[in-house]
Short mmCIF file of C-alpha atoms in Angstrom, two decimals:
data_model
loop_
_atom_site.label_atom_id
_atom_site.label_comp_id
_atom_site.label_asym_id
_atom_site.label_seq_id
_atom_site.Cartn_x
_atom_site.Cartn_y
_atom_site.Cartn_z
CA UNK A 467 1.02 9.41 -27.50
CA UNK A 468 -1.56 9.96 -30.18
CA UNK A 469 -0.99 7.28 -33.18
CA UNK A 470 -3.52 9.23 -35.56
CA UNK A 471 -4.42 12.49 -34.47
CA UNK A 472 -6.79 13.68 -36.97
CA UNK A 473 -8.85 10.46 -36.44
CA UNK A 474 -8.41 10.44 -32.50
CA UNK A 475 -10.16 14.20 -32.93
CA UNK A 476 -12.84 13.05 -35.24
CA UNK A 477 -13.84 10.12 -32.27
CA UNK A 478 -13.45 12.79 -29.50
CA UNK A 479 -16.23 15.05 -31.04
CA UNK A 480 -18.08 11.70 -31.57
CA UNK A 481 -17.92 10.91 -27.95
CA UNK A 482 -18.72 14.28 -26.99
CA UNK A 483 -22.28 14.14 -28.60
CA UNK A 484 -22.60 10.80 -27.70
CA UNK A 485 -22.17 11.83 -23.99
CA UNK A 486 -24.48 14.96 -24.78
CA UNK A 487 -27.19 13.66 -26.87
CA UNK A 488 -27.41 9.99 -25.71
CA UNK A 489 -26.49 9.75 -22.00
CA UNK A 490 -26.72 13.07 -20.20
CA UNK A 491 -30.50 13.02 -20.66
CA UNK A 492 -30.42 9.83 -18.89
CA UNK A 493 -29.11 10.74 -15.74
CA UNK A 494 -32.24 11.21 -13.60
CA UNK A 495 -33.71 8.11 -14.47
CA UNK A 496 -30.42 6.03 -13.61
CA UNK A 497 -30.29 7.96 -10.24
CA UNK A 498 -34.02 7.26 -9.95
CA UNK A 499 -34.07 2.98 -10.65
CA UNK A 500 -30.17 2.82 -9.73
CA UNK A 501 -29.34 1.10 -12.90
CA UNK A 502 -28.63 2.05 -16.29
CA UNK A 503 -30.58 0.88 -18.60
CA UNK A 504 -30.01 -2.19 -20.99
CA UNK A 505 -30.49 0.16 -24.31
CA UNK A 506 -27.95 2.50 -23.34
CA UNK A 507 -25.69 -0.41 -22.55
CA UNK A 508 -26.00 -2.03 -26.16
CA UNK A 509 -25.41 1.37 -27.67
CA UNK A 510 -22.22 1.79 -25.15
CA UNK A 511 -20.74 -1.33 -26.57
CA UNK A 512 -21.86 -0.55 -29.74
CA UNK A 513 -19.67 2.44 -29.81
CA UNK A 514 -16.48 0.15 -28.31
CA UNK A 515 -16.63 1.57 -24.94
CA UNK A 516 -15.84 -1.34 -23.24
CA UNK A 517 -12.65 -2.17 -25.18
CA UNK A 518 -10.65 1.33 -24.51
CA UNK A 519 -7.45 0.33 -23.59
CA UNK A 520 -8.08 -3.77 -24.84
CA UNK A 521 -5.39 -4.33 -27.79
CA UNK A 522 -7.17 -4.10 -31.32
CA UNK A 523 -5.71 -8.02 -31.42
CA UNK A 524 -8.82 -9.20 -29.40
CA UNK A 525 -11.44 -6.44 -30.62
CA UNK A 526 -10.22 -3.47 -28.62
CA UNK A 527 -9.57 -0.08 -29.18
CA UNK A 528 -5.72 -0.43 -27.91
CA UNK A 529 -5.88 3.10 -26.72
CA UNK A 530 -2.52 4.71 -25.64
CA UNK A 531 -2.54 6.17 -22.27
CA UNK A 532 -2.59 9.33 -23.23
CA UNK A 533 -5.73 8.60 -25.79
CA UNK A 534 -7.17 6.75 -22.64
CA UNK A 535 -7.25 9.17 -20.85
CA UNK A 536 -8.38 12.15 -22.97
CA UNK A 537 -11.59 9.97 -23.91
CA UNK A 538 -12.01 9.55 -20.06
CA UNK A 539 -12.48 13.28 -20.05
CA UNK A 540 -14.79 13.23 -22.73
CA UNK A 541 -16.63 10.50 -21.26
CA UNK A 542 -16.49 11.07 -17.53
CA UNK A 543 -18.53 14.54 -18.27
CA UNK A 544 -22.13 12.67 -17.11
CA UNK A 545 -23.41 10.75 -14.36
CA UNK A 546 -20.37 8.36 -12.96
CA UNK A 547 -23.09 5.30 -13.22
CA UNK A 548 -21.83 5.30 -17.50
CA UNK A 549 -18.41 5.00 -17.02
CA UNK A 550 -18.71 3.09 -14.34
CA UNK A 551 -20.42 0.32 -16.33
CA UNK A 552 -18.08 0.40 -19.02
CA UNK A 553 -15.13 1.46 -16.87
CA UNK A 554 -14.05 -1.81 -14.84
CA UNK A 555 -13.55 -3.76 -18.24
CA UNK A 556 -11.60 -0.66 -19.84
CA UNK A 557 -9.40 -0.29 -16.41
CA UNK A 558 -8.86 -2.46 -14.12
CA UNK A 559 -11.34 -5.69 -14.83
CA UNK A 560 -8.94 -6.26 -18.30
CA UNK A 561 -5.53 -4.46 -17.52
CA UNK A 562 -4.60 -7.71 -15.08
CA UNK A 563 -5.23 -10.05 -18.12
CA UNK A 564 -3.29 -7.41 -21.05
CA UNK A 565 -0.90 -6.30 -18.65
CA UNK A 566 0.27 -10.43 -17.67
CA UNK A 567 -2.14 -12.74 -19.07
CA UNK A 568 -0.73 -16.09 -21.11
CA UNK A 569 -1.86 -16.19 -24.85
CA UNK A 570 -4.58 -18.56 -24.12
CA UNK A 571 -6.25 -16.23 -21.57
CA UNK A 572 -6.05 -13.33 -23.47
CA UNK A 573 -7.53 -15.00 -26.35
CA UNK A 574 -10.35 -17.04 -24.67
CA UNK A 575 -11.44 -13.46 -22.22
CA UNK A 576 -9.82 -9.98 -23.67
CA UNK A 577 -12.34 -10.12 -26.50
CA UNK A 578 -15.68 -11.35 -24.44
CA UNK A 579 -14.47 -7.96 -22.01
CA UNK A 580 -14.07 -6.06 -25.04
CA UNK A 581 -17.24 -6.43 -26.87
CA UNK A 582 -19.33 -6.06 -24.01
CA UNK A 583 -20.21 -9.60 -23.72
CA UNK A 584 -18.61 -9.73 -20.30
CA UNK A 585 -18.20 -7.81 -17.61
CA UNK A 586 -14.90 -7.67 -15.63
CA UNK A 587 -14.71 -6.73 -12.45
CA UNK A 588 -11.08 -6.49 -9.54
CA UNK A 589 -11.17 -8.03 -6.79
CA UNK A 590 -8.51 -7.07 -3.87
CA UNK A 591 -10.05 -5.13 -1.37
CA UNK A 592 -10.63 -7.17 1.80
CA UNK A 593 -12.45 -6.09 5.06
CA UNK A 594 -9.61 -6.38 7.24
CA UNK A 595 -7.07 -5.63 4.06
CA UNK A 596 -8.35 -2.32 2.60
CA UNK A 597 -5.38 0.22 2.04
CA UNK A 598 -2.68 -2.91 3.10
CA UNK A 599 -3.25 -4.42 -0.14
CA UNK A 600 -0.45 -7.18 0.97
CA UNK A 601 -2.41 -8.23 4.21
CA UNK A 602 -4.57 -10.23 2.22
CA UNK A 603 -6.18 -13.13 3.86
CA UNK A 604 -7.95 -14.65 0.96
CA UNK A 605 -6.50 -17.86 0.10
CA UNK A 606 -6.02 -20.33 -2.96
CA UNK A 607 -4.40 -23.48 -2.33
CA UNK A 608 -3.43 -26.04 -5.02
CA UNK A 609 -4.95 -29.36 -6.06
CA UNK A 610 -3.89 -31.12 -8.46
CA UNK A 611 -5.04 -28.64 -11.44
CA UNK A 612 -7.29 -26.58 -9.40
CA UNK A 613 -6.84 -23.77 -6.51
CA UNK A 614 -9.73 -23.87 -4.12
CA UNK A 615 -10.82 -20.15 -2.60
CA UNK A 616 -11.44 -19.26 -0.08
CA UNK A 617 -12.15 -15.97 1.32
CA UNK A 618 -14.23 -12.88 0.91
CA UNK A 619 -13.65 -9.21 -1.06
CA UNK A 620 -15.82 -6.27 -0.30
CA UNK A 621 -16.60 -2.73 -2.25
CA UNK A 622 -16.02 -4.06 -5.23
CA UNK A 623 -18.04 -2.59 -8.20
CA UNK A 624 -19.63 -3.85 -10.96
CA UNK A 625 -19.53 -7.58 -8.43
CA UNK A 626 -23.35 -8.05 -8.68
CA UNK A 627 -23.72 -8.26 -12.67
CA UNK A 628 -19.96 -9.48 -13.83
CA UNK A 629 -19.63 -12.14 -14.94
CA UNK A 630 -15.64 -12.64 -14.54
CA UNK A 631 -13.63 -11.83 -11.79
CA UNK A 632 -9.85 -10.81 -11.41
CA UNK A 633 -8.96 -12.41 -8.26
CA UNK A 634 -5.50 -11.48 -5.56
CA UNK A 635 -5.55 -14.52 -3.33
CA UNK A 636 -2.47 -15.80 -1.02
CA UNK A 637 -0.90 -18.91 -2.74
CA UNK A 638 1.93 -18.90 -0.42
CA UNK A 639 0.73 -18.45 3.32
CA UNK A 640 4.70 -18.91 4.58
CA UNK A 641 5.40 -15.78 2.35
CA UNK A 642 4.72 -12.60 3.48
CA UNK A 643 3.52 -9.33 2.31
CA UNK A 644 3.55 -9.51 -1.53
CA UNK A 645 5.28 -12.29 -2.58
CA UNK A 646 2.84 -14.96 -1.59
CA UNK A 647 0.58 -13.55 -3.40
CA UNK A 648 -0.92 -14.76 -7.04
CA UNK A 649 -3.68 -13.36 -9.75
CA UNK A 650 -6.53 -15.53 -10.65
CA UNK A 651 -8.99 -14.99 -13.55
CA UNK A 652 -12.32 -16.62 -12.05
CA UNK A 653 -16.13 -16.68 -14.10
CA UNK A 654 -18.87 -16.20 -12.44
CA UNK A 655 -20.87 -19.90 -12.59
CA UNK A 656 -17.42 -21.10 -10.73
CA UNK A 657 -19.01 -23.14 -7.91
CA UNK A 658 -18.40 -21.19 -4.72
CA UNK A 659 -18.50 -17.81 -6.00
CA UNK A 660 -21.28 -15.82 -4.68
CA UNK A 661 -21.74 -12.44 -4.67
CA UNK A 662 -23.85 -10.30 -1.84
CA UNK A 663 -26.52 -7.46 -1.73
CA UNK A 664 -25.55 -4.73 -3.54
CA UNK A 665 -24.56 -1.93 -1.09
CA UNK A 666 -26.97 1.22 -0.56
CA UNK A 667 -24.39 3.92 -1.26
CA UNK A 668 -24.31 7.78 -0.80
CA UNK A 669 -23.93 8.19 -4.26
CA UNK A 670 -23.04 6.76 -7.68
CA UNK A 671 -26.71 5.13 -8.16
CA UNK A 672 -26.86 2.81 -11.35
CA UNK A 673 -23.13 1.32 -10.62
CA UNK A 674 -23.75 -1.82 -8.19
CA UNK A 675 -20.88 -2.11 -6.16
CA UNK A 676 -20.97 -5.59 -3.27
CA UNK A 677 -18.91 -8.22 -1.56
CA UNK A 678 -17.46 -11.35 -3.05
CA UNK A 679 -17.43 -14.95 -1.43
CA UNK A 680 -15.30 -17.67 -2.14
CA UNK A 681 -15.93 -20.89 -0.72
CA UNK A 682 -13.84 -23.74 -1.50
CA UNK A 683 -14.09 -22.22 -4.71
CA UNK A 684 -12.23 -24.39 -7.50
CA UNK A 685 -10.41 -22.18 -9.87
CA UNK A 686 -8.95 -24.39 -13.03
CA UNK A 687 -5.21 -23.77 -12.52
CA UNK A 688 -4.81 -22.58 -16.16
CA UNK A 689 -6.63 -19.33 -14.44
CA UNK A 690 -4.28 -18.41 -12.74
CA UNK A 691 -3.30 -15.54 -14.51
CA UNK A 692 0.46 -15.59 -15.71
CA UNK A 693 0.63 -19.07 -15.01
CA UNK A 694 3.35 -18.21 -12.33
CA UNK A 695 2.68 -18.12 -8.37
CA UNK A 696 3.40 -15.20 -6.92
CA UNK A 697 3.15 -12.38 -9.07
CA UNK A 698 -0.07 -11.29 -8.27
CA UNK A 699 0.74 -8.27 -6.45
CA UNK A 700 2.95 -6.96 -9.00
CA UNK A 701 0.34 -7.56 -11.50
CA UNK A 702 -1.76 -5.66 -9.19
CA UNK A 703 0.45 -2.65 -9.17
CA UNK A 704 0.80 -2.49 -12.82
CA UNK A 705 -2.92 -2.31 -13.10
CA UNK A 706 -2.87 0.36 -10.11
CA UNK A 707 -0.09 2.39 -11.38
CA UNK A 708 -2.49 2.69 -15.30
CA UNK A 709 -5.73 2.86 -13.38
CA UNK A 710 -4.58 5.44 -11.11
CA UNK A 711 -3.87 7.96 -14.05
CA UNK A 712 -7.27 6.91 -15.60
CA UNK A 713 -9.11 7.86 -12.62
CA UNK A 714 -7.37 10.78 -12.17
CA UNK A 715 -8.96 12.00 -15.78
CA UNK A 716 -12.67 10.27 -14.61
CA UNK A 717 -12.45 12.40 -11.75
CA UNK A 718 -11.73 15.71 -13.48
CA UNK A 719 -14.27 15.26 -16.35
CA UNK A 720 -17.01 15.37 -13.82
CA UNK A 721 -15.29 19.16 -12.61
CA UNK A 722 -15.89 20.32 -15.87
CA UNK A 723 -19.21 19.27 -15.74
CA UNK A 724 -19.96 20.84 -12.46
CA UNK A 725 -18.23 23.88 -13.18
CA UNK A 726 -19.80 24.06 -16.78
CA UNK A 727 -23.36 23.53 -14.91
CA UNK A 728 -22.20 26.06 -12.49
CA UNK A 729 -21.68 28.68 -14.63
CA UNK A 730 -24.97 28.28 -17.04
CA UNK A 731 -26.83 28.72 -13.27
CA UNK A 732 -24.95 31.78 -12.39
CA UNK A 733 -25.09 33.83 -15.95
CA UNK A 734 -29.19 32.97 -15.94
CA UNK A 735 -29.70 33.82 -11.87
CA UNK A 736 -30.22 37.54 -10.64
CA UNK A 737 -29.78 38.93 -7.67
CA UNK A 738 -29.99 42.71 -6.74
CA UNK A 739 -31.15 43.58 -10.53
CA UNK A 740 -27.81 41.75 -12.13
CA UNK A 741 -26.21 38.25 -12.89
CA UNK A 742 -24.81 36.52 -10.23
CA UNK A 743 -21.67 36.46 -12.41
CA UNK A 744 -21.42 39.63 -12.00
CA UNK A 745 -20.34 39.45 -8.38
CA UNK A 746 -16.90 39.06 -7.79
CA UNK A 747 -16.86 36.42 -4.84
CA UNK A 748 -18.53 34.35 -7.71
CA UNK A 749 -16.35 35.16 -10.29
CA UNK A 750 -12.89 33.83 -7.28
CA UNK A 751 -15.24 30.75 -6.59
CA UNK A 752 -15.01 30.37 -11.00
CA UNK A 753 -11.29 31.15 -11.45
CA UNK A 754 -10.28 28.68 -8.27
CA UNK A 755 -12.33 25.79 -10.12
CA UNK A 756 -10.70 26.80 -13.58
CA UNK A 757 -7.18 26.74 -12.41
CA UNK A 758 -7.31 23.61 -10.60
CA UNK A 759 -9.04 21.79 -13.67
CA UNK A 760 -6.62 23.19 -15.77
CA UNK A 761 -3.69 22.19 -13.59
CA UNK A 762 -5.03 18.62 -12.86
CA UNK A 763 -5.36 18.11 -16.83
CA UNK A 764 -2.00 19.04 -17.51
CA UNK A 765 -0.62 16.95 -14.71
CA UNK A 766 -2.55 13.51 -15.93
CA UNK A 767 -1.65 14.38 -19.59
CA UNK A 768 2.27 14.55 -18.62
CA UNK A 769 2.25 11.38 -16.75
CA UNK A 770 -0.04 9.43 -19.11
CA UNK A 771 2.71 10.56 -22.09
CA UNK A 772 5.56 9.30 -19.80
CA UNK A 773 3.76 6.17 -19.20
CA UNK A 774 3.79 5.94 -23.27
CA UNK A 775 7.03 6.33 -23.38
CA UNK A 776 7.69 3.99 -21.28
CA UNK A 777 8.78 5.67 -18.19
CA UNK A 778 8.44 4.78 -14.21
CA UNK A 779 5.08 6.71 -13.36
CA UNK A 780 4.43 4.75 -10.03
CA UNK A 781 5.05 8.49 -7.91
CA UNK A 782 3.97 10.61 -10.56
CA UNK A 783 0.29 8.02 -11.02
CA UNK A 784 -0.29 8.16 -7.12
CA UNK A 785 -0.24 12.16 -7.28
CA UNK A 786 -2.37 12.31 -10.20
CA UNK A 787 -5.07 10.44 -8.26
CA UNK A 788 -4.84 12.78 -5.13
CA UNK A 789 -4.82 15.46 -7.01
CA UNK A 790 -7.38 15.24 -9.05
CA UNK A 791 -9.82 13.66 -6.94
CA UNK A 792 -8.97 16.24 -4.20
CA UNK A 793 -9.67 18.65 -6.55
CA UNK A 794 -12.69 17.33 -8.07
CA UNK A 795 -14.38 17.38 -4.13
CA UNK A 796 -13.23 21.21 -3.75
CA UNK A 797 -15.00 22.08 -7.50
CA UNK A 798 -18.14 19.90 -6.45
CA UNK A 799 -18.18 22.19 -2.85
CA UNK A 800 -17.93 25.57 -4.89
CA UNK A 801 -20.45 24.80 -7.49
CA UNK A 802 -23.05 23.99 -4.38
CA UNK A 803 -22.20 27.18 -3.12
CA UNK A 804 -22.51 28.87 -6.17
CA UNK A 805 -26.43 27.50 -6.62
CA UNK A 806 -26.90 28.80 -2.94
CA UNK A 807 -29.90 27.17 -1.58
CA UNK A 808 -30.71 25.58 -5.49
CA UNK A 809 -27.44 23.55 -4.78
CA UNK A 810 -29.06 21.52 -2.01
CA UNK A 811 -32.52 20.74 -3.74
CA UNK A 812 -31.97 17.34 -5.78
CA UNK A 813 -33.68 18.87 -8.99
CA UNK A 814 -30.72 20.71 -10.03
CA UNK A 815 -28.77 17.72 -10.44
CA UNK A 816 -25.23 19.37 -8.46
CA UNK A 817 -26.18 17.67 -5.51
CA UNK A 818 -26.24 14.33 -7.43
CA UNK A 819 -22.66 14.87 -8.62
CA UNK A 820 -21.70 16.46 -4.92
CA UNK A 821 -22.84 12.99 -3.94
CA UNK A 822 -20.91 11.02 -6.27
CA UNK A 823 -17.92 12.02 -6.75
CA UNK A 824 -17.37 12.05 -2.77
CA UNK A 825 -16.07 8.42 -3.26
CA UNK A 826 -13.50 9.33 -5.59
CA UNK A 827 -11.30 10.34 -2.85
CA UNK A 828 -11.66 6.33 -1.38
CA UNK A 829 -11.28 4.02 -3.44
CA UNK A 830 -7.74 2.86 -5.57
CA UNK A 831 -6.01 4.21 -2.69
CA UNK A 832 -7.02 7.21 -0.40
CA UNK A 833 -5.93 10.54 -0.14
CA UNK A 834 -4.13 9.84 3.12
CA UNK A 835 -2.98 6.36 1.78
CA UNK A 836 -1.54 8.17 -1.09
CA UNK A 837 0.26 10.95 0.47
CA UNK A 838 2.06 8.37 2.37
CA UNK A 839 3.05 6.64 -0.65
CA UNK A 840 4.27 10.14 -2.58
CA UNK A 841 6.23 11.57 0.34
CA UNK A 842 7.54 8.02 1.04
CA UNK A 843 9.12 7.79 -3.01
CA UNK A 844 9.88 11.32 -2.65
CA UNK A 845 12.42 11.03 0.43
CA UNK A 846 13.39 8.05 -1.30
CA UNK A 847 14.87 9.81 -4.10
CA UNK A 848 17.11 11.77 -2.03
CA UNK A 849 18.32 8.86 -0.30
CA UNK A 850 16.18 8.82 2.86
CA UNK A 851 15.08 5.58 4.03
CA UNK A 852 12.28 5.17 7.27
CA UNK A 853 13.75 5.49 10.49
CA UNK A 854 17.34 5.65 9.24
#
């Protein structure tokens, strides 16, 4: 749904030369000092990146899904570092809070996280919990009005510069799977938080991505997000289930991009006294990229709509992320192939993106993790049930 459309048009072409004019030319000096720098930060939040999908009640943008998403294309079209700085406190370091926050959290946090002030960032991955989400081991137990933490998260981005925290903890260690666990909301200066060494990745230099540590840790109880025990792990899925559809569009942005970069290399480039372009393997290697752009873009619009209108998206999310970040890997291969050798030399810049958008098909879920969970709620719909 798109509330205003002639406005939402006016701030796509906004963002578009924003991307283009202010960020783009950044690029090889984010890869180079693997951060982005503090300029291009203030002018980020100047523009209201970081309050996307925040409700306009604490400073945000309160972007639909659908209006989420099509800035995520817009935005997405650059080095993954920019989004990535903006992205956890547009997605998934804010949704917990919006999605089943009290009134007093959302006012006291939503608009530090919208402005820019704050950075949010989720933490649920666990070393020995990464695609069980519900095998958590961290733990929170009450006393009197505090939970003490203990535990530790790992891959977690933005972790070495936020400065709040969206916690999944066990509260209940006699429940299992999901139900004993809760959501916490904890800042950074909590005593016991600590956060490691940021990771030395394959890609995506400039967004710092480490473990979190919680020992005895003593959340205020009023943190715990909800203010109900466990409900964290449905919190967690609503967050998912949104997040997952936003990805999906921050993973096909970068395809245009590629294929867009692709295609300026192979008009200019001769071989044999004529345009690479020219040749037709080149011109299958172009349509294959199109169509699957195309078709991924069509599939996250749908779904983000039916979100909107207030529909169950939970299969239709989960094959919007393995699509698109499936596809996004086969676009990155054929636009290195396309450079021939240039692909491989780090000038170019398509080796950078090759790199980075490699993890796409990791984290919030894997490929493998989610084609378990769409044939699973497929076979479920026609009244098939495991091992029946």
């Amino acid at each position: 749904m798109i509330r205003d459309p002639e406005g939402f048009d006016i701030f796509l072409g906004n963002l578009r030369r924003f991307v283009r004019e202010r960020l783009v030319p950044h690029e090889k000096s984010v890869m180079e000092n693997d951060e982005v720098p503090e300029g291009i930060v203030r002018e980020m939040a100047e523009q209201g990146m970081f309050g996307y999908s925040i409700p306009e009640e604490y400073g945000g943008a309160g972007m639909t899904t659908e209006e989420l998403v099509l800035a995520a294309l817009e935005l997405s079209q650059c080095s993954v570092a920019f989004r990535a700085r903006v992205g956890t406190n547009t997605g998934i370091g804010s949704e917990a809070l919006v999605a089943d926050g009290t009134p007093e959290q959302k006012k006291k946090y939503l608009p530090l996280l919208a402005s820019g002030a704050l950075t949010g960032s989720f933490a649920l991955t666990e070393p020995e919990a990464g695609s069980e989400a519900t095998a958590l081991k961290s733990t929170a137990r009450r006393e009197g009005d505090v939970y003490i933490l203990n535990g530790t998260k790992c891959f977690i981005t933005n972790a070495p510069i936020a400065g709040l925290f969206t916690v999944m903890a066990r509260t209940n260690p006699d429940a299992p799977g999901a139900a004993g666990i809760s959501a916490f909301i904890v800042e950074r200066d909590t005593p016991g938080l600590s956060t490691g060494k940021p990771y030395r990745k394959m890609g995506q230099e400039g967004s710092p991505v480490s473990e979190v540590h919680f020992q005895d840790c003593r959340v205020p109880a009023v943190n715990l997000i909800g203010g109900q025990e466990g409900m964290g792990f449905r919190t967690a899925m609503k967050v998912l289930n949104k997040q997952r559809i936003h990805l999906a569009a921050l993973c096909t942005g970068p395809a245009i991009r590629m294929l867009d970069e692709a295609i300026r290399f192979v008009t200019e480039r001769r071989q044999f006294g004529q345009p690479l372009a020219d040749f037709q393997l080149i011109q299958a290697m172009i349509a294959d990229c199109q169509t699957e752009i195309h078709a991924a873009r069509a599939l996250i619009l749908e779904t983000a709509r039916q979100r909107d209108r207030g529909e169950d998206v939970a299969l239709a999310a989960s094959m919007c992320k393995y699509f698109a970040s499936e596809m996004c890997g086969r676009v990155a291969d054929r636009c290195v192939q396309m450079f021939g050798g240039y692909g491989y030399i780090a000038d170019h810049g398509i080796e950078r993106f090759y790199r980075d958008v490699r993890l796409f098909r990791l984290y919030e879920g894997t490929s493998q993790i989610h084609q378990l969970n769409i044939a699973k709620r497929t076979l479920a719909a026609h009244g098939y049930r495991e091992g029946q």
